[in-house]
mmCIF file of N, CA and C in Angstrom:
data_model
loop_
_atom_site.group_PDB
_atom_site.id
_atom_site.type_symbol
_atom_site.label_atom_id
_atom_site.label_comp_id
_atom_site.label_asym_id
_atom_site.label_seq_id
_atom_site.Cartn_x
_atom_site.Cartn_y
_atom_site.Cartn_z
ATOM 1 N N MET A 1 81.325 103.336 47.019
ATOM 2 C CA MET A 1 82.577 102.680 47.307
ATOM 3 C C MET A 1 82.749 102.514 48.814
ATOM 4 N N GLU A 2 82.561 103.598 49.534
ATOM 5 C CA GLU A 2 82.733 103.543 50.986
ATOM 6 C C GLU A 2 81.679 102.653 51.616
ATOM 7 N N LYS A 3 80.480 102.662 51.039
ATOM 8 C CA LYS A 3 79.420 101.804 51.565
ATOM 9 C C LYS A 3 79.804 100.344 51.392
ATOM 10 N N ASP A 4 80.387 100.015 50.253
ATOM 11 C CA ASP A 4 80.797 98.630 50.010
ATOM 12 C C ASP A 4 81.853 98.189 51.021
ATOM 13 N N LYS A 5 82.806 99.059 51.266
ATOM 14 C CA LYS A 5 83.853 98.738 52.245
ATOM 15 C C LYS A 5 83.248 98.583 53.637
ATOM 16 N N LEU A 6 82.316 99.480 53.968
ATOM 17 C CA LEU A 6 81.673 99.436 55.278
ATOM 18 C C LEU A 6 80.831 98.166 55.431
ATOM 19 N N ILE A 7 80.100 97.814 54.389
ATOM 20 C CA ILE A 7 79.294 96.584 54.425
ATOM 21 C C ILE A 7 80.200 95.363 54.553
ATOM 22 N N LYS A 8 81.304 95.378 53.827
ATOM 23 C CA LYS A 8 82.244 94.259 53.901
ATOM 24 C C LYS A 8 82.829 94.147 55.311
ATOM 25 N N THR A 9 83.164 95.297 55.899
ATOM 26 C CA THR A 9 83.701 95.305 57.268
ATOM 27 C C THR A 9 82.661 94.771 58.252
ATOM 28 N N PHE A 10 81.407 95.234 58.101
ATOM 29 C CA PHE A 10 80.335 94.754 58.981
ATOM 30 C C PHE A 10 80.141 93.244 58.832
ATOM 31 N N ASP A 11 80.165 92.755 57.590
ATOM 32 C CA ASP A 11 80.003 91.318 57.350
ATOM 33 C C ASP A 11 81.122 90.527 58.017
ATOM 34 N N GLU A 12 82.348 91.054 57.910
ATOM 35 C CA GLU A 12 83.472 90.376 58.559
ATOM 36 C C GLU A 12 83.308 90.383 60.078
ATOM 37 N N GLU A 13 82.859 91.509 60.634
ATOM 38 C CA GLU A 13 82.653 91.606 62.089
ATOM 39 C C GLU A 13 81.534 90.652 62.530
ATOM 40 N N ILE A 14 80.481 90.579 61.726
ATOM 41 C CA ILE A 14 79.379 89.666 62.066
ATOM 42 C C ILE A 14 79.869 88.229 62.035
ATOM 43 N N SER A 15 80.639 87.881 60.995
ATOM 44 C CA SER A 15 81.169 86.509 60.895
ATOM 45 C C SER A 15 82.088 86.181 62.064
ATOM 46 N N SER A 16 82.975 87.119 62.392
ATOM 47 C CA SER A 16 83.892 86.855 63.518
ATOM 48 C C SER A 16 83.130 86.817 64.843
ATOM 49 N N GLY A 17 82.090 87.644 64.965
ATOM 50 C CA GLY A 17 81.278 87.631 66.191
ATOM 51 C C GLY A 17 80.523 86.325 66.345
ATOM 52 N N ILE A 18 79.997 85.806 65.234
ATOM 53 C CA ILE A 18 79.270 84.524 65.290
ATOM 54 C C ILE A 18 80.227 83.387 65.641
ATOM 55 N N SER A 19 81.409 83.408 65.045
ATOM 56 C CA SER A 19 82.368 82.335 65.376
ATOM 57 C C SER A 19 82.869 82.476 66.818
ATOM 58 N N ALA A 20 82.982 83.712 67.319
ATOM 59 C CA ALA A 20 83.439 83.906 68.705
ATOM 60 C C ALA A 20 82.338 83.549 69.694
ATOM 61 N N ILE A 21 81.096 83.746 69.329
ATOM 62 C CA ILE A 21 79.987 83.482 70.249
ATOM 63 C C ILE A 21 79.775 81.981 70.482
ATOM 64 N N GLN A 22 80.289 81.162 69.569
ATOM 65 C CA GLN A 22 80.118 79.724 69.709
ATOM 66 C C GLN A 22 80.889 79.159 70.890
ATOM 67 N N ASN A 23 81.925 79.873 71.326
ATOM 68 C CA ASN A 23 82.747 79.403 72.450
ATOM 69 C C ASN A 23 82.274 79.955 73.789
ATOM 70 N N VAL A 24 81.245 80.843 73.774
ATOM 71 C CA VAL A 24 80.765 81.481 75.008
ATOM 72 C C VAL A 24 79.511 80.737 75.480
ATOM 73 N N GLU A 25 79.357 80.696 76.797
ATOM 74 C CA GLU A 25 78.166 80.052 77.344
ATOM 75 C C GLU A 25 76.934 80.881 77.028
ATOM 76 N N ILE A 26 75.815 80.207 76.856
ATOM 77 C CA ILE A 26 74.602 80.839 76.350
ATOM 78 C C ILE A 26 73.989 81.806 77.368
ATOM 79 N N ASN A 27 73.912 81.541 78.599
ATOM 80 C CA ASN A 27 73.201 82.381 79.558
ATOM 81 C C ASN A 27 74.105 83.350 80.300
ATOM 82 N N THR A 28 75.142 83.848 79.679
ATOM 83 C CA THR A 28 76.041 84.798 80.348
ATOM 84 C C THR A 28 75.859 86.196 79.773
ATOM 85 N N ASP A 29 76.377 87.188 80.519
ATOM 86 C CA ASP A 29 76.298 88.579 80.037
ATOM 87 C C ASP A 29 77.141 88.777 78.785
ATOM 88 N N ALA A 30 78.267 88.136 78.702
ATOM 89 C CA ALA A 30 79.133 88.263 77.530
ATOM 90 C C ALA A 30 78.415 87.749 76.292
ATOM 91 N N TYR A 31 77.687 86.664 76.450
ATOM 92 C CA TYR A 31 76.931 86.114 75.322
ATOM 93 C C TYR A 31 75.840 87.101 74.889
ATOM 94 N N GLY A 32 75.136 87.688 75.846
ATOM 95 C CA GLY A 32 74.068 88.649 75.538
ATOM 96 C C GLY A 32 74.614 89.884 74.833
ATOM 97 N N LYS A 33 75.770 90.396 75.323
ATOM 98 C CA LYS A 33 76.373 91.582 74.677
ATOM 99 C C LYS A 33 76.839 91.249 73.259
ATOM 100 N N ALA A 34 77.406 90.071 73.095
ATOM 101 C CA ALA A 34 77.888 89.667 71.767
ATOM 102 C C ALA A 34 76.715 89.543 70.802
ATOM 103 N N VAL A 35 75.619 88.956 71.265
ATOM 104 C CA VAL A 35 74.441 88.819 70.411
ATOM 105 C C VAL A 35 73.877 90.201 70.078
ATOM 106 N N ASP A 36 73.824 91.086 71.086
ATOM 107 C CA ASP A 36 73.336 92.459 70.831
ATOM 108 C C ASP A 36 74.229 93.173 69.822
ATOM 109 N N ASN A 37 75.537 93.035 69.961
ATOM 110 C CA ASN A 37 76.472 93.667 69.024
ATOM 111 C C ASN A 37 76.278 93.113 67.602
ATOM 112 N N ILE A 38 76.106 91.791 67.518
ATOM 113 C CA ILE A 38 75.871 91.184 66.194
ATOM 114 C C ILE A 38 74.560 91.693 65.604
ATOM 115 N N ALA A 39 73.544 91.818 66.430
ATOM 116 C CA ALA A 39 72.236 92.309 65.957
ATOM 117 C C ALA A 39 72.347 93.748 65.466
ATOM 118 N N VAL A 40 73.078 94.583 66.219
ATOM 119 C CA VAL A 40 73.259 95.980 65.809
ATOM 120 C C VAL A 40 74.012 96.048 64.483
ATOM 121 N N LEU A 41 75.096 95.278 64.353
ATOM 122 C CA LEU A 41 75.855 95.261 63.105
ATOM 123 C C LEU A 41 74.994 94.756 61.943
ATOM 124 N N THR A 42 74.170 93.741 62.216
ATOM 125 C CA THR A 42 73.293 93.203 61.167
ATOM 126 C C THR A 42 72.277 94.261 60.738
ATOM 127 N N GLU A 43 71.683 94.975 61.690
ATOM 128 C CA GLU A 43 70.722 96.035 61.360
ATOM 129 C C GLU A 43 71.385 97.136 60.537
ATOM 130 N N LYS A 44 72.596 97.514 60.948
ATOM 131 C CA LYS A 44 73.303 98.561 60.197
ATOM 132 C C LYS A 44 73.636 98.081 58.784
ATOM 133 N N THR A 45 74.020 96.818 58.658
ATOM 134 C CA THR A 45 74.314 96.273 57.340
ATOM 135 C C THR A 45 73.054 96.282 56.475
ATOM 136 N N ILE A 46 71.941 95.893 57.070
ATOM 137 C CA ILE A 46 70.677 95.890 56.328
ATOM 138 C C ILE A 46 70.307 97.310 55.901
ATOM 139 N N LYS A 47 70.462 98.277 56.798
ATOM 140 C CA LYS A 47 70.142 99.670 56.459
ATOM 141 C C LYS A 47 71.042 100.188 55.340
ATOM 142 N N LEU A 48 72.342 99.849 55.405
ATOM 143 C CA LEU A 48 73.257 100.272 54.351
ATOM 144 C C LEU A 48 72.868 99.650 53.006
ATOM 145 N N LYS A 49 72.492 98.369 53.049
ATOM 146 C CA LYS A 49 72.080 97.719 51.812
ATOM 147 C C LYS A 49 70.781 98.324 51.284
ATOM 148 N N GLU A 50 69.863 98.664 52.198
ATOM 149 C CA GLU A 50 68.629 99.340 51.777
ATOM 150 C C GLU A 50 68.933 100.696 51.145
ATOM 151 N N LEU A 51 69.852 101.434 51.757
ATOM 152 C CA LEU A 51 70.250 102.727 51.188
ATOM 153 C C LEU A 51 70.874 102.548 49.809
ATOM 154 N N GLU A 52 71.665 101.509 49.674
ATOM 155 C CA GLU A 52 72.296 101.233 48.382
ATOM 156 C C GLU A 52 71.237 100.895 47.325
ATOM 157 N N VAL A 53 70.248 100.104 47.719
ATOM 158 C CA VAL A 53 69.162 99.764 46.798
ATOM 159 C C VAL A 53 68.373 101.021 46.429
ATOM 160 N N LYS A 54 68.077 101.859 47.427
ATOM 161 C CA LYS A 54 67.341 103.106 47.152
ATOM 162 C C LYS A 54 68.138 104.010 46.220
ATOM 163 N N GLN A 55 69.443 104.077 46.442
ATOM 164 C CA GLN A 55 70.282 104.895 45.568
ATOM 165 C C GLN A 55 70.266 104.352 44.140
ATOM 166 N N MET A 56 70.319 103.035 44.001
ATOM 167 C CA MET A 56 70.255 102.447 42.670
ATOM 168 C C MET A 56 68.898 102.726 42.020
ATOM 169 N N GLN A 57 67.819 102.651 42.819
ATOM 170 C CA GLN A 57 66.492 102.953 42.296
ATOM 171 C C GLN A 57 66.412 104.410 41.844
ATOM 172 N N LEU A 58 66.984 105.315 42.643
ATOM 173 C CA LEU A 58 66.982 106.732 42.273
ATOM 174 C C LEU A 58 67.774 106.966 40.990
ATOM 175 N N GLU A 59 68.913 106.292 40.875
ATOM 176 C CA GLU A 59 69.711 106.423 39.656
ATOM 177 C C GLU A 59 68.952 105.878 38.446
ATOM 178 N N MET A 60 68.266 104.751 38.627
ATOM 179 C CA MET A 60 67.476 104.191 37.531
ATOM 180 C C MET A 60 66.324 105.129 37.174
ATOM 181 N N GLU A 61 65.675 105.700 38.190
ATOM 182 C CA GLU A 61 64.586 106.650 37.949
ATOM 183 C C GLU A 61 65.107 107.895 37.230
ATOM 184 N N LYS A 62 66.275 108.346 37.637
ATOM 185 C CA LYS A 62 66.868 109.519 36.993
ATOM 186 C C LYS A 62 67.207 109.212 35.537
ATOM 187 N N SER A 63 67.795 108.052 35.290
ATOM 188 C CA SER A 63 68.142 107.704 33.912
ATOM 189 C C SER A 63 66.879 107.513 33.067
ATOM 190 N N ARG A 64 65.822 106.945 33.657
ATOM 191 C CA ARG A 64 64.555 106.795 32.941
ATOM 192 C C ARG A 64 63.965 108.175 32.637
ATOM 193 N N HIS A 65 64.023 109.066 33.629
ATOM 194 C CA HIS A 65 63.514 110.429 33.430
ATOM 195 C C HIS A 65 64.329 111.158 32.356
ATOM 196 N N ASP A 66 65.644 110.995 32.404
ATOM 197 C CA ASP A 66 66.496 111.615 31.386
ATOM 198 C C ASP A 66 66.167 111.082 29.995
ATOM 199 N N GLU A 67 65.907 109.785 29.912
ATOM 200 C CA GLU A 67 65.549 109.179 28.632
ATOM 201 C C GLU A 67 64.203 109.711 28.135
ATOM 202 N N GLU A 68 63.252 109.856 29.048
ATOM 203 C CA GLU A 68 61.951 110.422 28.674
ATOM 204 C C GLU A 68 62.109 111.855 28.178
ATOM 205 N N LEU A 69 62.956 112.620 28.862
ATOM 206 C CA LEU A 69 63.198 114.000 28.422
ATOM 207 C C LEU A 69 63.843 114.034 27.041
ATOM 208 N N ARG A 70 64.789 113.132 26.814
ATOM 209 C CA ARG A 70 65.462 113.068 25.514
ATOM 210 C C ARG A 70 64.466 112.715 24.414
ATOM 211 N N ILE A 71 63.603 111.749 24.700
ATOM 212 C CA ILE A 71 62.594 111.356 23.715
ATOM 213 C C ILE A 71 61.630 112.506 23.460
ATOM 214 N N GLU A 72 61.205 113.186 24.521
ATOM 215 C CA GLU A 72 60.287 114.325 24.371
ATOM 216 C C GLU A 72 60.945 115.449 23.570
ATOM 217 N N ARG A 73 62.233 115.675 23.831
ATOM 218 C CA ARG A 73 62.966 116.699 23.080
ATOM 219 C C ARG A 73 63.043 116.327 21.600
ATOM 220 N N MET A 74 63.294 115.049 21.320
ATOM 221 C CA MET A 74 63.363 114.598 19.935
ATOM 222 C C MET A 74 62.005 114.763 19.244
ATOM 223 N N ARG A 75 60.931 114.442 19.971
ATOM 224 C CA ARG A 75 59.591 114.620 19.407
ATOM 225 C C ARG A 75 59.311 116.092 19.118
ATOM 226 N N ALA A 76 59.696 116.952 20.064
ATOM 227 C CA ALA A 76 59.471 118.389 19.872
ATOM 228 C C ALA A 76 60.270 118.904 18.667
ATOM 229 N N GLU A 77 61.520 118.463 18.546
ATOM 230 C CA GLU A 77 62.338 118.880 17.406
ATOM 231 C C GLU A 77 61.736 118.375 16.094
ATOM 232 N N ALA A 78 61.227 117.148 16.098
ATOM 233 C CA ALA A 78 60.595 116.606 14.891
ATOM 234 C C ALA A 78 59.344 117.404 14.535
ATOM 235 N N GLU A 79 58.582 117.781 15.559
ATOM 236 C CA GLU A 79 57.371 118.580 15.317
ATOM 237 C C GLU A 79 57.734 119.956 14.771
ATOM 238 N N ILE A 80 58.782 120.554 15.313
ATOM 239 C CA ILE A 80 59.227 121.870 14.822
ATOM 240 C C ILE A 80 59.688 121.745 13.372
ATOM 241 N N ASP A 81 60.463 120.693 13.065
ATOM 242 C CA ASP A 81 60.915 120.484 11.686
ATOM 243 C C ASP A 81 59.720 120.300 10.746
ATOM 244 N N LYS A 82 58.729 119.554 11.208
ATOM 245 C CA LYS A 82 57.535 119.324 10.399
ATOM 246 C C LYS A 82 56.795 120.641 10.157
ATOM 247 N N GLN A 83 56.651 121.451 11.208
ATOM 248 C CA GLN A 83 55.966 122.732 11.062
ATOM 249 C C GLN A 83 56.732 123.662 10.129
ATOM 250 N N GLN A 84 58.064 123.654 10.233
ATOM 251 C CA GLN A 84 58.864 124.498 9.350
ATOM 252 C C GLN A 84 58.715 124.047 7.899
ATOM 253 N N ALA A 85 58.690 122.740 7.680
ATOM 254 C CA ALA A 85 58.520 122.231 6.317
ATOM 255 C C ALA A 85 57.135 122.614 5.780
ATOM 256 N N GLU A 86 56.113 122.506 6.637
ATOM 257 C CA GLU A 86 54.769 122.887 6.214
ATOM 258 C C GLU A 86 54.697 124.382 5.910
ATOM 259 N N THR A 87 55.352 125.196 6.738
ATOM 260 C CA THR A 87 55.360 126.638 6.515
ATOM 261 C C THR A 87 56.048 126.955 5.200
ATOM 262 N N LYS A 88 57.172 126.295 4.953
ATOM 263 C CA LYS A 88 57.901 126.514 3.705
ATOM 264 C C LYS A 88 57.051 126.079 2.512
ATOM 265 N N SER A 89 56.364 124.960 2.660
ATOM 266 C CA SER A 89 55.483 124.473 1.594
ATOM 267 C C SER A 89 54.338 125.449 1.360
ATOM 268 N N ARG A 90 53.787 125.972 2.452
ATOM 269 C CA ARG A 90 52.696 126.939 2.320
ATOM 270 C C ARG A 90 53.166 128.203 1.623
ATOM 271 N N LYS A 91 54.389 128.627 1.917
ATOM 272 C CA LYS A 91 54.916 129.831 1.257
ATOM 273 C C LYS A 91 55.019 129.608 -0.245
ATOM 274 N N TRP A 92 55.542 128.435 -0.643
ATOM 275 C CA TRP A 92 55.633 128.135 -2.070
ATOM 276 C C TRP A 92 54.244 128.066 -2.693
ATOM 277 N N ASP A 93 53.315 127.462 -1.966
ATOM 278 C CA ASP A 93 51.946 127.377 -2.476
ATOM 279 C C ASP A 93 51.351 128.773 -2.668
ATOM 280 N N LYS A 94 51.631 129.664 -1.721
ATOM 281 C CA LYS A 94 51.123 131.037 -1.848
ATOM 282 C C LYS A 94 51.708 131.720 -3.079
ATOM 283 N N TRP A 95 53.023 131.549 -3.283
ATOM 284 C CA TRP A 95 53.657 132.185 -4.449
ATOM 285 C C TRP A 95 53.106 131.608 -5.753
ATOM 286 N N ILE A 96 52.903 130.316 -5.772
ATOM 287 C CA ILE A 96 52.343 129.692 -6.979
ATOM 288 C C ILE A 96 50.922 130.187 -7.221
ATOM 289 N N ASP A 97 50.121 130.237 -6.152
ATOM 290 C CA ASP A 97 48.747 130.742 -6.302
ATOM 291 C C ASP A 97 48.745 132.189 -6.781
ATOM 292 N N ARG A 98 49.628 132.989 -6.223
ATOM 293 C CA ARG A 98 49.707 134.394 -6.649
ATOM 294 C C ARG A 98 50.112 134.491 -8.117
ATOM 295 N N GLY A 99 51.065 133.666 -8.525
ATOM 296 C CA GLY A 99 51.500 133.669 -9.922
ATOM 297 C C GLY A 99 50.364 133.280 -10.854
ATOM 298 N N ILE A 100 49.604 132.268 -10.465
ATOM 299 C CA ILE A 100 48.465 131.844 -11.289
ATOM 300 C C ILE A 100 47.421 132.952 -11.366
ATOM 301 N N LYS A 101 47.152 133.602 -10.250
ATOM 302 C CA LYS A 101 46.169 134.697 -10.252
ATOM 303 C C LYS A 101 46.629 135.852 -11.127
ATOM 304 N N ILE A 102 47.929 136.158 -11.056
ATOM 305 C CA ILE A 102 48.467 137.237 -11.896
ATOM 306 C C ILE A 102 48.312 136.861 -13.367
ATOM 307 N N LEU A 103 48.616 135.603 -13.697
ATOM 308 C CA LEU A 103 48.457 135.158 -15.081
ATOM 309 C C LEU A 103 46.988 135.168 -15.510
ATOM 310 N N GLU A 104 46.098 134.781 -14.600
ATOM 311 C CA GLU A 104 44.670 134.787 -14.916
ATOM 312 C C GLU A 104 44.177 136.191 -15.259
ATOM 313 N N ILE A 105 44.738 137.172 -14.580
ATOM 314 C CA ILE A 105 44.344 138.563 -14.852
ATOM 315 C C ILE A 105 45.183 139.134 -15.988
ATOM 316 N N GLY A 106 46.472 138.844 -15.976
ATOM 317 C CA GLY A 106 47.395 139.473 -16.921
ATOM 318 C C GLY A 106 47.225 139.035 -18.359
ATOM 319 N N VAL A 107 47.013 137.747 -18.597
ATOM 320 C CA VAL A 107 46.902 137.253 -19.968
ATOM 321 C C VAL A 107 45.705 137.883 -20.686
ATOM 322 N N PRO A 108 44.519 137.899 -20.090
ATOM 323 C CA PRO A 108 43.414 138.557 -20.797
ATOM 324 C C PRO A 108 43.648 140.051 -21.013
ATOM 325 N N VAL A 109 44.249 140.711 -20.021
ATOM 326 C CA VAL A 109 44.498 142.148 -20.158
ATOM 327 C C VAL A 109 45.481 142.405 -21.291
ATOM 328 N N VAL A 110 46.573 141.640 -21.339
ATOM 329 C CA VAL A 110 47.568 141.815 -22.397
ATOM 330 C C VAL A 110 46.936 141.499 -23.759
ATOM 331 N N THR A 111 46.120 140.465 -23.806
ATOM 332 C CA THR A 111 45.455 140.112 -25.063
ATOM 333 C C THR A 111 44.538 141.234 -25.540
ATOM 334 N N VAL A 112 43.784 141.812 -24.625
ATOM 335 C CA VAL A 112 42.895 142.918 -24.983
ATOM 336 C C VAL A 112 43.705 144.125 -25.445
ATOM 337 N N ILE A 113 44.769 144.455 -24.748
ATOM 338 C CA ILE A 113 45.605 145.594 -25.145
ATOM 339 C C ILE A 113 46.219 145.340 -26.514
ATOM 340 N N TRP A 114 46.740 144.163 -26.722
ATOM 341 C CA TRP A 114 47.343 143.815 -28.012
ATOM 342 C C TRP A 114 46.303 143.892 -29.128
ATOM 343 N N GLY A 115 45.119 143.323 -28.877
ATOM 344 C CA GLY A 115 44.067 143.346 -29.885
ATOM 345 C C GLY A 115 43.596 144.762 -30.179
ATOM 346 N N THR A 116 43.482 145.562 -29.151
ATOM 347 C CA THR A 116 43.044 146.948 -29.332
ATOM 348 C C THR A 116 44.080 147.728 -30.126
ATOM 349 N N HIS A 117 45.324 147.518 -29.813
ATOM 350 C CA HIS A 117 46.404 148.208 -30.521
ATOM 351 C C HIS A 117 46.342 147.896 -32.019
ATOM 352 N N TYR A 118 46.237 146.615 -32.351
ATOM 353 C CA TYR A 118 46.194 146.255 -33.761
ATOM 354 C C TYR A 118 44.868 146.649 -34.427
ATOM 355 N N THR A 119 43.819 146.752 -33.620
ATOM 356 C CA THR A 119 42.551 147.222 -34.174
ATOM 357 C C THR A 119 42.679 148.672 -34.613
ATOM 358 N N PHE A 120 43.300 149.490 -33.779
ATOM 359 C CA PHE A 120 43.512 150.893 -34.153
ATOM 360 C C PHE A 120 44.416 150.987 -35.372
ATOM 361 N N LYS A 121 45.418 150.145 -35.404
ATOM 362 C CA LYS A 121 46.321 150.148 -36.538
ATOM 363 C C LYS A 121 45.561 149.738 -37.821
ATOM 364 N N TYR A 122 44.658 148.791 -37.690
ATOM 365 C CA TYR A 122 43.846 148.326 -38.819
ATOM 366 C C TYR A 122 42.935 149.447 -39.319
ATOM 367 N N GLU A 123 42.334 150.150 -38.379
ATOM 368 C CA GLU A 123 41.441 151.232 -38.773
ATOM 369 C C GLU A 123 42.189 152.367 -39.438
ATOM 370 N N SER A 124 43.376 152.666 -38.958
ATOM 371 C CA SER A 124 44.114 153.800 -39.511
ATOM 372 C C SER A 124 44.794 153.458 -40.832
ATOM 373 N N GLU A 125 45.328 152.270 -40.989
ATOM 374 C CA GLU A 125 46.081 151.928 -42.190
ATOM 375 C C GLU A 125 45.266 151.097 -43.175
ATOM 376 N N GLY A 126 44.276 150.435 -42.714
ATOM 377 C CA GLY A 126 43.426 149.679 -43.603
ATOM 378 C C GLY A 126 43.876 148.258 -43.855
ATOM 379 N N TYR A 127 44.975 147.870 -43.386
ATOM 380 C CA TYR A 127 45.373 146.469 -43.553
ATOM 381 C C TYR A 127 45.767 145.894 -42.190
ATOM 382 N N MET A 128 45.764 144.590 -42.101
ATOM 383 C CA MET A 128 46.012 143.935 -40.821
ATOM 384 C C MET A 128 47.343 143.188 -40.898
ATOM 385 N N PRO A 129 48.382 143.705 -40.233
ATOM 386 C CA PRO A 129 49.686 143.027 -40.249
ATOM 387 C C PRO A 129 49.751 141.932 -39.180
ATOM 388 N N THR A 130 49.018 140.876 -39.386
ATOM 389 C CA THR A 130 48.974 139.821 -38.377
ATOM 390 C C THR A 130 48.695 138.485 -39.040
ATOM 391 N N THR A 131 48.548 137.463 -38.245
ATOM 392 C CA THR A 131 48.288 136.120 -38.752
ATOM 393 C C THR A 131 46.800 135.907 -38.940
ATOM 394 N N LEU A 132 46.450 134.745 -39.405
ATOM 395 C CA LEU A 132 45.039 134.417 -39.586
ATOM 396 C C LEU A 132 44.281 134.450 -38.265
ATOM 397 N N LEU A 133 44.937 133.999 -37.192
ATOM 398 C CA LEU A 133 44.316 134.019 -35.870
ATOM 399 C C LEU A 133 44.012 135.442 -35.456
ATOM 400 N N GLY A 134 44.972 136.334 -35.683
ATOM 401 C CA GLY A 134 44.768 137.746 -35.343
ATOM 402 C C GLY A 134 43.662 138.361 -36.182
ATOM 403 N N LYS A 135 43.584 137.983 -37.465
ATOM 404 C CA LYS A 135 42.529 138.513 -38.330
ATOM 405 C C LYS A 135 41.163 138.049 -37.853
ATOM 406 N N GLY A 136 41.094 136.799 -37.428
ATOM 407 C CA GLY A 136 39.829 136.285 -36.914
ATOM 408 C C GLY A 136 39.410 137.007 -35.650
ATOM 409 N N PHE A 137 40.394 137.314 -34.789
ATOM 410 C CA PHE A 137 40.116 138.030 -33.554
ATOM 411 C C PHE A 137 39.582 139.427 -33.850
ATOM 412 N N VAL A 138 40.247 140.117 -34.761
ATOM 413 C CA VAL A 138 39.827 141.475 -35.110
ATOM 414 C C VAL A 138 38.471 141.443 -35.786
ATOM 415 N N ASN A 139 38.217 140.485 -36.669
ATOM 416 C CA ASN A 139 36.926 140.398 -37.330
ATOM 417 C C ASN A 139 35.793 140.158 -36.348
ATOM 418 N N LYS A 140 36.099 139.415 -35.286
ATOM 419 C CA LYS A 140 35.093 139.202 -34.262
ATOM 420 C C LYS A 140 34.841 140.477 -33.480
ATOM 421 N N LEU A 141 35.916 141.248 -33.233
ATOM 422 C CA LEU A 141 35.758 142.516 -32.522
ATOM 423 C C LEU A 141 35.037 143.549 -33.374
ATOM 424 N N LEU A 142 35.432 143.636 -34.613
ATOM 425 C CA LEU A 142 34.856 144.637 -35.527
ATOM 426 C C LEU A 142 34.266 143.936 -36.761
ATOM 427 N N PRO A 143 33.055 143.465 -36.690
ATOM 428 C CA PRO A 143 32.491 142.789 -37.838
ATOM 429 C C PRO A 143 32.269 143.760 -39.013
ATOM 430 N N LYS A 144 32.556 143.319 -40.216
ATOM 431 C CA LYS A 144 32.370 144.159 -41.424
ATOM 432 C C LYS A 144 30.908 144.070 -41.857
ATOM 433 N N LYS A 145 30.373 145.196 -42.310
ATOM 434 C CA LYS A 145 28.971 145.235 -42.741
ATOM 435 C C LYS A 145 28.852 145.133 -44.207
#
């Protein structure tokens, strides 16, 4: 804001100096001082405008950097979410695999225990209180001679 006011003031001074210099003779000291003053004001105006441009460039660079950081943060958050989902999926996969392994071991063990139990019952009582499938299983275990 202050730079704008200062640049505007310098521009007005340069304009008034140029209009005032038109009435002065060219080869006089007053003309030389007026031209020097106008040159100094013009240089200062140019420097202020350069500073303003540099400040705008810095602001644009900062906003670009902030945008890059925001994008990088979003990518990192997406990667973390993806890793968490994969970890959660892996945990479920582990539980399912464990359940299948338990069933792979448990079903044959339970079947053997059940068959053995009824085999002993068959030997002690002489009859088989089971279905045709169970009778076939026992007959395979204990073939009759």
